[in-house]
PDB file of C-alpha atoms in Angstrom:
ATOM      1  CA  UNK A   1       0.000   0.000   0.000  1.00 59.00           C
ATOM      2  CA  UNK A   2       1.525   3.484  -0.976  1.00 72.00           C
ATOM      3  CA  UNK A   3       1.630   5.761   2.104  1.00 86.00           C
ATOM      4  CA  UNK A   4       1.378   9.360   1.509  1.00 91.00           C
ATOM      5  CA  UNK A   5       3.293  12.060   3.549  1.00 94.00           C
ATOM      6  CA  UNK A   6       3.527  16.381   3.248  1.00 96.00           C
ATOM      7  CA  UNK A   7       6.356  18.224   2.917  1.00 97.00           C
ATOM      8  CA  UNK A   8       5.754  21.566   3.763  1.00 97.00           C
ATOM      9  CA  UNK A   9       7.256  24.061   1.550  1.00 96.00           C
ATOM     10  CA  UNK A  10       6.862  27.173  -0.428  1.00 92.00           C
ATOM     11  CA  UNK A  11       9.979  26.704  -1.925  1.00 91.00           C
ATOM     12  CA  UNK A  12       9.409  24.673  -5.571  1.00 93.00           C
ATOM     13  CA  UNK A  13      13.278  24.075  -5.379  1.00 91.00           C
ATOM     14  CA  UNK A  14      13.128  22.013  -2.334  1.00 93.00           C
ATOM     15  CA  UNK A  15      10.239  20.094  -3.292  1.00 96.00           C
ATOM     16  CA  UNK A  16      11.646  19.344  -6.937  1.00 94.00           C
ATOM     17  CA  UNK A  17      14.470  17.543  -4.652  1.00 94.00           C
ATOM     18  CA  UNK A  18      12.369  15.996  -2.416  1.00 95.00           C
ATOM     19  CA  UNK A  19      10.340  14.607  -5.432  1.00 94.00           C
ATOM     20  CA  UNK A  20      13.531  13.638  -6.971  1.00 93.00           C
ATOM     21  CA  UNK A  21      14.670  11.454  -3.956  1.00 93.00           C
ATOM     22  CA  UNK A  22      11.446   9.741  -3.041  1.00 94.00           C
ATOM     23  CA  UNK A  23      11.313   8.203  -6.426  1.00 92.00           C
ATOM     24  CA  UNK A  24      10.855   4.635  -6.445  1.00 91.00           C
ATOM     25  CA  UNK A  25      10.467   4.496  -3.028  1.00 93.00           C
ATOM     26  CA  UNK A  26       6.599   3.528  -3.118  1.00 91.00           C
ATOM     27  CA  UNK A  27       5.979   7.198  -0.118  1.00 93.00           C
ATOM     28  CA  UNK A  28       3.286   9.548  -2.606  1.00 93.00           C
ATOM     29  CA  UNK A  29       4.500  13.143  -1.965  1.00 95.00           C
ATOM     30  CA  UNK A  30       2.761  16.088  -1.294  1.00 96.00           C
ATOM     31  CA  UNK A  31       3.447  19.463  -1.316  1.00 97.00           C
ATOM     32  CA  UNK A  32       1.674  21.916   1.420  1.00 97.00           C
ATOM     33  CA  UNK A  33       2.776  25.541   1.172  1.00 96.00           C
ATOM     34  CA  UNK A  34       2.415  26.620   4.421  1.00 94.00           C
ATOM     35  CA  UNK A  35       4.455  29.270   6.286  1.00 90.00           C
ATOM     36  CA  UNK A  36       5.502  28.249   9.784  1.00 92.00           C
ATOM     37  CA  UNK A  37       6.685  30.154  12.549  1.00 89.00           C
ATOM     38  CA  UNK A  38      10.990  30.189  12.823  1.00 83.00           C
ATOM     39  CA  UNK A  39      12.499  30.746  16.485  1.00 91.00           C
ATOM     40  CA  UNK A  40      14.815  33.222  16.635  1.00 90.00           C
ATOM     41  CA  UNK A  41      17.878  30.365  17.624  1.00 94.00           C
ATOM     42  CA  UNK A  42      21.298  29.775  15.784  1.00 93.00           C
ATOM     43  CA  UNK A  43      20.873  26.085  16.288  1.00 96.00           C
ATOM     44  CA  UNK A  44      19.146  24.354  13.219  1.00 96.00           C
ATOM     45  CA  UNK A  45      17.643  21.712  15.118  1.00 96.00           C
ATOM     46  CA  UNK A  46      15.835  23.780  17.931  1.00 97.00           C
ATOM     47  CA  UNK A  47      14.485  25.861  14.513  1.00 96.00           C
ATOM     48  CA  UNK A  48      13.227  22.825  12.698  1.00 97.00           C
ATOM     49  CA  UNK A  49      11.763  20.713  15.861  1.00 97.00           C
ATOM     50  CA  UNK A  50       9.241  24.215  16.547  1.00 96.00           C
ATOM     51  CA  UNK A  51       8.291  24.592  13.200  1.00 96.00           C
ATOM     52  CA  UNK A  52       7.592  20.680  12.423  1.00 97.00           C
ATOM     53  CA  UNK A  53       5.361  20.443  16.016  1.00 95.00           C
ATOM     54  CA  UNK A  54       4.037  23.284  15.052  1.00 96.00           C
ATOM     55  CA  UNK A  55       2.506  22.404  11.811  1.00 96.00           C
ATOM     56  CA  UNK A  56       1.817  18.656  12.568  1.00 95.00           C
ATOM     57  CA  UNK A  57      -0.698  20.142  15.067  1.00 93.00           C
ATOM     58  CA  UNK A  58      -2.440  22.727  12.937  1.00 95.00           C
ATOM     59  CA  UNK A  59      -2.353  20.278  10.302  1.00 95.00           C
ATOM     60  CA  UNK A  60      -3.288  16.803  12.528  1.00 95.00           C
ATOM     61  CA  UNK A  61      -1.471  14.753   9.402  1.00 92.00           C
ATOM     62  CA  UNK A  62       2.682  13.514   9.036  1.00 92.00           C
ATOM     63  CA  UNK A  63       4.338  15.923   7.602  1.00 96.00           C
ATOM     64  CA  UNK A  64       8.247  17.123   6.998  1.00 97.00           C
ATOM     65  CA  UNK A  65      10.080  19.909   6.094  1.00 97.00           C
ATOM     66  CA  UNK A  66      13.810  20.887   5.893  1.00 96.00           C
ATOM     67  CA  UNK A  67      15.359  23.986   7.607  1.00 95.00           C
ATOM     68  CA  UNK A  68      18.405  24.671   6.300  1.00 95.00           C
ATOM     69  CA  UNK A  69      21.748  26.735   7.577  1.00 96.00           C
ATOM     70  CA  UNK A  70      25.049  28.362   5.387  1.00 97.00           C
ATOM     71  CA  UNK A  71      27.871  28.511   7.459  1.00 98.00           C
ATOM     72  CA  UNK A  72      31.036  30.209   6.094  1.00 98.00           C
ATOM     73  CA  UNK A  73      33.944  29.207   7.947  1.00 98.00           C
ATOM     74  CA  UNK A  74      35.817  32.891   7.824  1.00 98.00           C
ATOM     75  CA  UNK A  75      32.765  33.810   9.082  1.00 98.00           C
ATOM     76  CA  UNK A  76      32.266  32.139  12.165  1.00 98.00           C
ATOM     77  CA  UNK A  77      29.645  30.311  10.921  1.00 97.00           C
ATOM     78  CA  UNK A  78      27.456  33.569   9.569  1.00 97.00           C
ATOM     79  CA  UNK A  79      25.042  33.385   8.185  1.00 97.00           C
ATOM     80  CA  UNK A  80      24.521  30.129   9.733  1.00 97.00           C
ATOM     81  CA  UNK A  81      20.472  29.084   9.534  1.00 96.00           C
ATOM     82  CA  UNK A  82      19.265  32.760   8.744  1.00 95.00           C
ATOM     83  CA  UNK A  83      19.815  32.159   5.216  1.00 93.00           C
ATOM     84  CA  UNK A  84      16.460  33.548   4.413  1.00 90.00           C
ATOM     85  CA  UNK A  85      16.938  36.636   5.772  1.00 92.00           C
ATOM     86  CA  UNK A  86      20.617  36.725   3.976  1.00 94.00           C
ATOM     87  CA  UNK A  87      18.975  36.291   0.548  1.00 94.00           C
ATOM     88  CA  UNK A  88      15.882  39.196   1.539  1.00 94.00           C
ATOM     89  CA  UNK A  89      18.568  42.046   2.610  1.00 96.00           C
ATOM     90  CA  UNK A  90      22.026  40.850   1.443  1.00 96.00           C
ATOM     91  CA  UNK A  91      22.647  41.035  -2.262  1.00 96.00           C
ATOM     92  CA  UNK A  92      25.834  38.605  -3.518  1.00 96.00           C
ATOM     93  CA  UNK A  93      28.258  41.667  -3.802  1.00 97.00           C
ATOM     94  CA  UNK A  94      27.646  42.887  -0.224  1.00 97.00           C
ATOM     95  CA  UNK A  95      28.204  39.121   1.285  1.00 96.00           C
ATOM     96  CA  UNK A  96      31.293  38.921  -0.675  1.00 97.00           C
ATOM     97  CA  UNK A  97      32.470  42.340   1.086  1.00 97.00           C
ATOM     98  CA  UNK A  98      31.778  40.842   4.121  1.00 97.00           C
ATOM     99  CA  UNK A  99      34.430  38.062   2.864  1.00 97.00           C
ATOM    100  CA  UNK A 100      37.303  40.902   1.423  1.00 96.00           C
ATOM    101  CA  UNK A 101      40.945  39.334   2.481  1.00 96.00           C
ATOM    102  CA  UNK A 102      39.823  36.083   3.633  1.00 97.00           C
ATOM    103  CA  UNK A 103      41.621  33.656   2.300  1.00 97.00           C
ATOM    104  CA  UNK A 104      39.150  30.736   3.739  1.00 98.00           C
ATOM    105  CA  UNK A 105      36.519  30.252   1.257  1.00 98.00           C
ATOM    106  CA  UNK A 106      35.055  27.274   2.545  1.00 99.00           C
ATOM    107  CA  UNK A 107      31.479  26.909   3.316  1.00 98.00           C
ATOM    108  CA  UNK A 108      29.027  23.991   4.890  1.00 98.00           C
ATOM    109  CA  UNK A 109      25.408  23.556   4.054  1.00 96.00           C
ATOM    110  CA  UNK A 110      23.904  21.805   7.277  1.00 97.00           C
ATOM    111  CA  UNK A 111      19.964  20.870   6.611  1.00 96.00           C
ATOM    112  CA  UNK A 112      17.750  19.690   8.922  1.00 97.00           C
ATOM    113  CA  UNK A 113      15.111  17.254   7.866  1.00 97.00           C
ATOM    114  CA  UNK A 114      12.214  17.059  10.720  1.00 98.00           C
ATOM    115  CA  UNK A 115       9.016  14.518  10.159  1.00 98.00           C
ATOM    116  CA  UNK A 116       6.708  14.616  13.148  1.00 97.00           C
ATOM    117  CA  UNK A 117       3.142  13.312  13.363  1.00 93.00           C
ATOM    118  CA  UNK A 118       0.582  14.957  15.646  1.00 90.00           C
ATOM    119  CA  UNK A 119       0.820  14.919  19.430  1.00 90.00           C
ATOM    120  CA  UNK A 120       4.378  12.867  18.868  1.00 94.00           C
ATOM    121  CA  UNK A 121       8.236  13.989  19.229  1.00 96.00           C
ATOM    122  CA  UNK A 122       9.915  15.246  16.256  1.00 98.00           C
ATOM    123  CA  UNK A 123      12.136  13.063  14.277  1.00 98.00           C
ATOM    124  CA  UNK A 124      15.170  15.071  13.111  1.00 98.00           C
ATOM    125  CA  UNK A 125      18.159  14.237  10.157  1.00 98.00           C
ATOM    126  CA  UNK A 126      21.522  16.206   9.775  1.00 96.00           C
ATOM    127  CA  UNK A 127      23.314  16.520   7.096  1.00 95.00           C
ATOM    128  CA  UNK A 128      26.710  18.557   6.216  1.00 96.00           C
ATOM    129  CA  UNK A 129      27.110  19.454   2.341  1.00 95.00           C
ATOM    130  CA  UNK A 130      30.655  21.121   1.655  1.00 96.00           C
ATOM    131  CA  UNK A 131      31.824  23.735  -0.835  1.00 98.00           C
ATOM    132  CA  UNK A 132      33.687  27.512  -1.428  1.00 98.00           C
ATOM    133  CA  UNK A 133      32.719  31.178  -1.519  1.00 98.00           C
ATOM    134  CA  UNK A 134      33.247  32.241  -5.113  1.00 97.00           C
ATOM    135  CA  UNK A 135      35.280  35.357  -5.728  1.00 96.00           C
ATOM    136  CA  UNK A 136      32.404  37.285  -7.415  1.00 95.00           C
ATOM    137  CA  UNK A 137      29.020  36.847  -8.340  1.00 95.00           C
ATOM    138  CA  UNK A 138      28.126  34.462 -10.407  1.00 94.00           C
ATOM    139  CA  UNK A 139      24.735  34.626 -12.474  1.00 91.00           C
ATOM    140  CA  UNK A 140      22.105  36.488 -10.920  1.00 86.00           C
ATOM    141  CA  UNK A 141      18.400  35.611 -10.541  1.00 73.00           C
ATOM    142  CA  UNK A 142      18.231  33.365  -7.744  1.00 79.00           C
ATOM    143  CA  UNK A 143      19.268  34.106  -3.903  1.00 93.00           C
ATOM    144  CA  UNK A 144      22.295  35.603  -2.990  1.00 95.00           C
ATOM    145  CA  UNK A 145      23.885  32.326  -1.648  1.00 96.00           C
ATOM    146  CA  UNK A 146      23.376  30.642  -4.762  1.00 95.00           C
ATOM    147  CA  UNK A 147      25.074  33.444  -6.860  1.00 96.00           C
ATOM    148  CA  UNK A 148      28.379  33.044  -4.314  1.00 97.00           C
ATOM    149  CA  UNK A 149      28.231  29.107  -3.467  1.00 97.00           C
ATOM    150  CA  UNK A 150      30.543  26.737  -5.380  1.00 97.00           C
ATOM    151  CA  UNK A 151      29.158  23.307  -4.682  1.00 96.00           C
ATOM    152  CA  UNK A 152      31.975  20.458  -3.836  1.00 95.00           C
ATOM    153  CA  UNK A 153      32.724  18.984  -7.249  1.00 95.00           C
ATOM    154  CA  UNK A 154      32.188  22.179  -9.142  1.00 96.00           C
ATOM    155  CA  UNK A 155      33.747  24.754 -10.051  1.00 96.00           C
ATOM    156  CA  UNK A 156      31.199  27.625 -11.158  1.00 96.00           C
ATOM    157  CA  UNK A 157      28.082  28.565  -8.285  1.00 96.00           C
ATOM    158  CA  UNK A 158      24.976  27.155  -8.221  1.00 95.00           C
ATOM    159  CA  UNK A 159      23.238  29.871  -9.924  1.00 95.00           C
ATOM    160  CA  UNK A 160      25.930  28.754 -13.174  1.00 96.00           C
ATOM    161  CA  UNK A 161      24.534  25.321 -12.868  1.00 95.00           C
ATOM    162  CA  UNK A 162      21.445  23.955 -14.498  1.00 94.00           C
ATOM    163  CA  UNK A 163      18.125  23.553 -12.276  1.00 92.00           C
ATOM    164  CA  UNK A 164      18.201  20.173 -13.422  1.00 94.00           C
ATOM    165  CA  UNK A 165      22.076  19.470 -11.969  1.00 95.00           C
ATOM    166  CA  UNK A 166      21.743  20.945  -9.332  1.00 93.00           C
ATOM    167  CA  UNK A 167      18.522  18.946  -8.337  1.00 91.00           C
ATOM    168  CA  UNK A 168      20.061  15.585  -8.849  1.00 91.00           C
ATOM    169  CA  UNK A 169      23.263  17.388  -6.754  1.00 93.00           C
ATOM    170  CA  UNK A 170      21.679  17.603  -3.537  1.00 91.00           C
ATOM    171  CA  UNK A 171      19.176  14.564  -4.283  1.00 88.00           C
ATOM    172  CA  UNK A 172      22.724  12.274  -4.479  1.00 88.00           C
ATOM    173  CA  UNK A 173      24.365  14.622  -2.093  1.00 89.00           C
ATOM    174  CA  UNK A 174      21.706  15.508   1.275  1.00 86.00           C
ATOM    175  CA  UNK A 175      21.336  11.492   2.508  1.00 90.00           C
ATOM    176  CA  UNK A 176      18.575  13.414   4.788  1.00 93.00           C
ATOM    177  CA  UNK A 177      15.673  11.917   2.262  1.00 94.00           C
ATOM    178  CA  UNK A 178      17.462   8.296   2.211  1.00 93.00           C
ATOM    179  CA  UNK A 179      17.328   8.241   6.188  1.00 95.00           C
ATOM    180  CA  UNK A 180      13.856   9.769   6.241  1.00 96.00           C
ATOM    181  CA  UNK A 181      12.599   6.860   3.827  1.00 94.00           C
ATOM    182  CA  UNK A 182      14.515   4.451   5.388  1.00 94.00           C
ATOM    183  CA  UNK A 183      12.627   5.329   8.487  1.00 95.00           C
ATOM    184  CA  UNK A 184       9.071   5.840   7.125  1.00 92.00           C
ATOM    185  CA  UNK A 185       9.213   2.080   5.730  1.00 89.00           C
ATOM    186  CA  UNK A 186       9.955   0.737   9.087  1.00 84.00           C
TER     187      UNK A 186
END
C-alpha cells in the first residue's frame, strides 16, 4: 500500500528535490505551502523541531520539512540558519564584502530534515554538504547564496549550474531523504 506524507514548503526548489529522492520508493509526496513560525535560535535543530510540532498540530497529518543553515567558515559560521533573511537584505556583492581578504573560502550547508506526526516527538536528520565562496558573483536571478556558493565537485556557483544538476546534486548529495525513507518504511 503506498503511504502518503507532506512536505511543507513554499519553496518549488526544495520540493523538486524531495520529489527527486522519493522516487521509487513507493511514499506519494505532497506538497503543502504553508508558512511556519521560525524561532529566533542559531541552532538548526531547535528551529526545525518548533516549526515541524508546530505544523503537525495545525495540520493533525505527518508531515516534513527541511530547515536549512550556510555557514562560512571565515565567518564564524554567519550566516549560519538565517539564510532567508541573507537572501531578503544581502545582495551577492555585499556578502562577498563581508568576505574581502579572507583567504578561507570554505562553506558547509547543514539541513535539517524534521518529520513529526501529531501529538508525537519530532524526528530530526543532519546533514553537512561542503563547498567555497566564489570570488564574485556568479549569475544572478536566484538568492544571494546561490550566486556566491561553489558546490563540492564544481567549479562555477549554483546559480551557473542547471536547475536540473543541481537537483540531482543535492538529491545524491543531502542522505537526509534516504534516512527519512529508510525510516518511514519501518
Amino acid at each position: 500500500m503506498l503511504k502518503k506524507i507532506y512536505f511543507v514548503t513554499g519553496n518549488d526548489y526544495k520540493f523538486q528535490i524531495a520529489k527527486k529522492a522519493f522516487i521509487g520508493s513507493d511514499i506519494i509526496l505532497i506538497q503543502k505551502r504553508l508558512d511556519t513560525p521560525e524561532i529566533q535560535s542559531d541552532d538548526l535543530k531547535k528551529i526545525a523541531s518548533f516549526s515541524i510540532k508546530w505544523a503537525s498540530n495545525l495540520l493533525k497529518k505527518s508531515i516534513f520539512l527541511s530547515d536549512a543553515g550556510c555557514y562560512i567558515e571565515a565567518l564564524n559560521g554567519f550566516p549560519g540558519p538565517f539564510i532567508k533573511y541573507i537572501n531578503k537584505y544581502l545582495t551577492a556583492k555585499e556578502l562577498l564584502k563581508l568576505m574581502a581578504g579572507k583567504k578561507n573560502r570554505n562553506v558547509i550547508f547543514k539541513d535539517c530534515l524534521a518529520y513529526c506526526e501529531p501529538g508525537k516527538k519530532p524526528v530530526l536528520f543532519l546533514s553537512s554538504i561542503g563547498g567555497k565562496i566564489s570570488a564574485k558573483p556568479g549569475k544572478s536571478g536566484q538568492t544571494s547564496i546561490n550566486e556566491i556558493f561553489i558546490p563540492k565537485g564544481f567549479n562555477r556557483t549554483e546559480s551557473e549550474i542547471s536547475r536540473d544538476q543541481m537537483v540531482l546534486f543535492w538529491k545524491n548529495n543531502n542522505y537526509n531523504y534516504k534516512k527519512l525513507i529508510q525510516f518511514l518504511k519501518k
